[in-house]
C-alpha cells in the first residue's frame, strides 16, 4: 500500500505593520502582508474586548479600541500557522468638570474649582465663559463675582501638535445669586406694660430677636 504525505508550506509568515497611535473614538484599518493568498485569518485583542474588532475572520480588519491595546493576527494554512502582533496606542479624550452648582449672596465672590481627568499629557488650554465677572479665564480655578445667576462653562481644547489629537470638551456649572433678604419686624405698635405681646417677623427662614 502507498500513502502520500503532503508537506505544508513551512515558510508561512504574516506582518500586520508598524505600531500606530489613534485618537480616542477613532478607527484604524489594518493592511497586513502575508506570504500566501490562501490563508485563513483570525484576529484577537489583548487588553480590550474582541468587540473592538469589526470582524474577526477577515484580512483587513478595522479596530476602534477604547484604550491602548494589542491586536494579534493568526494566519493558518494546511495546519500551519503564523502570528504577528501590533500595538495601538490610544490618546485619551480629556474629561472636564466645572465643579458643582453653588449659591452665594449678592456682592459676594466664590472660588470655582474646575478639574480635568483622563488625559494623556498636560498640553491642554482652558477657557471660562462668560468672562466679564471672572478673575481670569485661562486657569482651572477662578474667582467669580457675578451680579446675577450665571452659568459658567469650562472648555478644554487640545491640538494634534502638542497633545497628539484635536479635542474640544466642556462642562458647565450654575452659580446662583440668592435674593436679597428684607427683614421686617412688624409695624410699630402699643403694648400694655407687663403684658405679653406677640411679635410677627418676616423675611427669612431663621430669626434671632434682641
Coordinates of C-alpha atoms in Angstrom, one line a residue, residues 30 32 39-46 48-64 70-76:
X30 CA -5.1 47.2 9.1
X32 CA -1.4 43.1 6.8
X39 CA -4.6 31.5 4.3
X40 CA -7.4 31.8 6.8
X41 CA -7.4 34.8 9.1
X42 CA -8.3 35.1 12.8
X43 CA -7.9 38.3 14.9
X44 CA -8.0 38.7 18.6
X45 CA -7.4 41.5 21.1
X46 CA -5.4 41.9 24.3
X48 CA -9.5 45.4 25.3
X49 CA -12.5 43.3 24.2
X50 CA -12.6 41.5 20.9
X51 CA -15.8 43.5 20.1
X52 CA -13.5 46.4 19.2
X53 CA -12.7 44.5 16.0
X54 CA -15.3 44.8 13.3
X55 CA -14.7 41.3 12.0
X56 CA -12.5 38.5 13.4
X57 CA -12.1 36.5 10.2
X58 CA -11.1 38.9 7.5
X59 CA -7.7 40.2 6.4
X60 CA -8.3 43.9 6.6
X61 CA -10.0 44.3 9.9
X62 CA -10.9 47.7 11.3
X63 CA -10.5 48.4 15.0
X64 CA -11.9 51.0 17.3
X70 CA -2.6 44.8 21.4
X71 CA -4.1 43.1 18.3
X72 CA -2.9 39.7 17.2
X73 CA -3.5 38.2 13.7
X74 CA -3.1 34.5 13.2
X75 CA -3.0 33.1 9.7
X76 CA -3.5 29.4 9.1

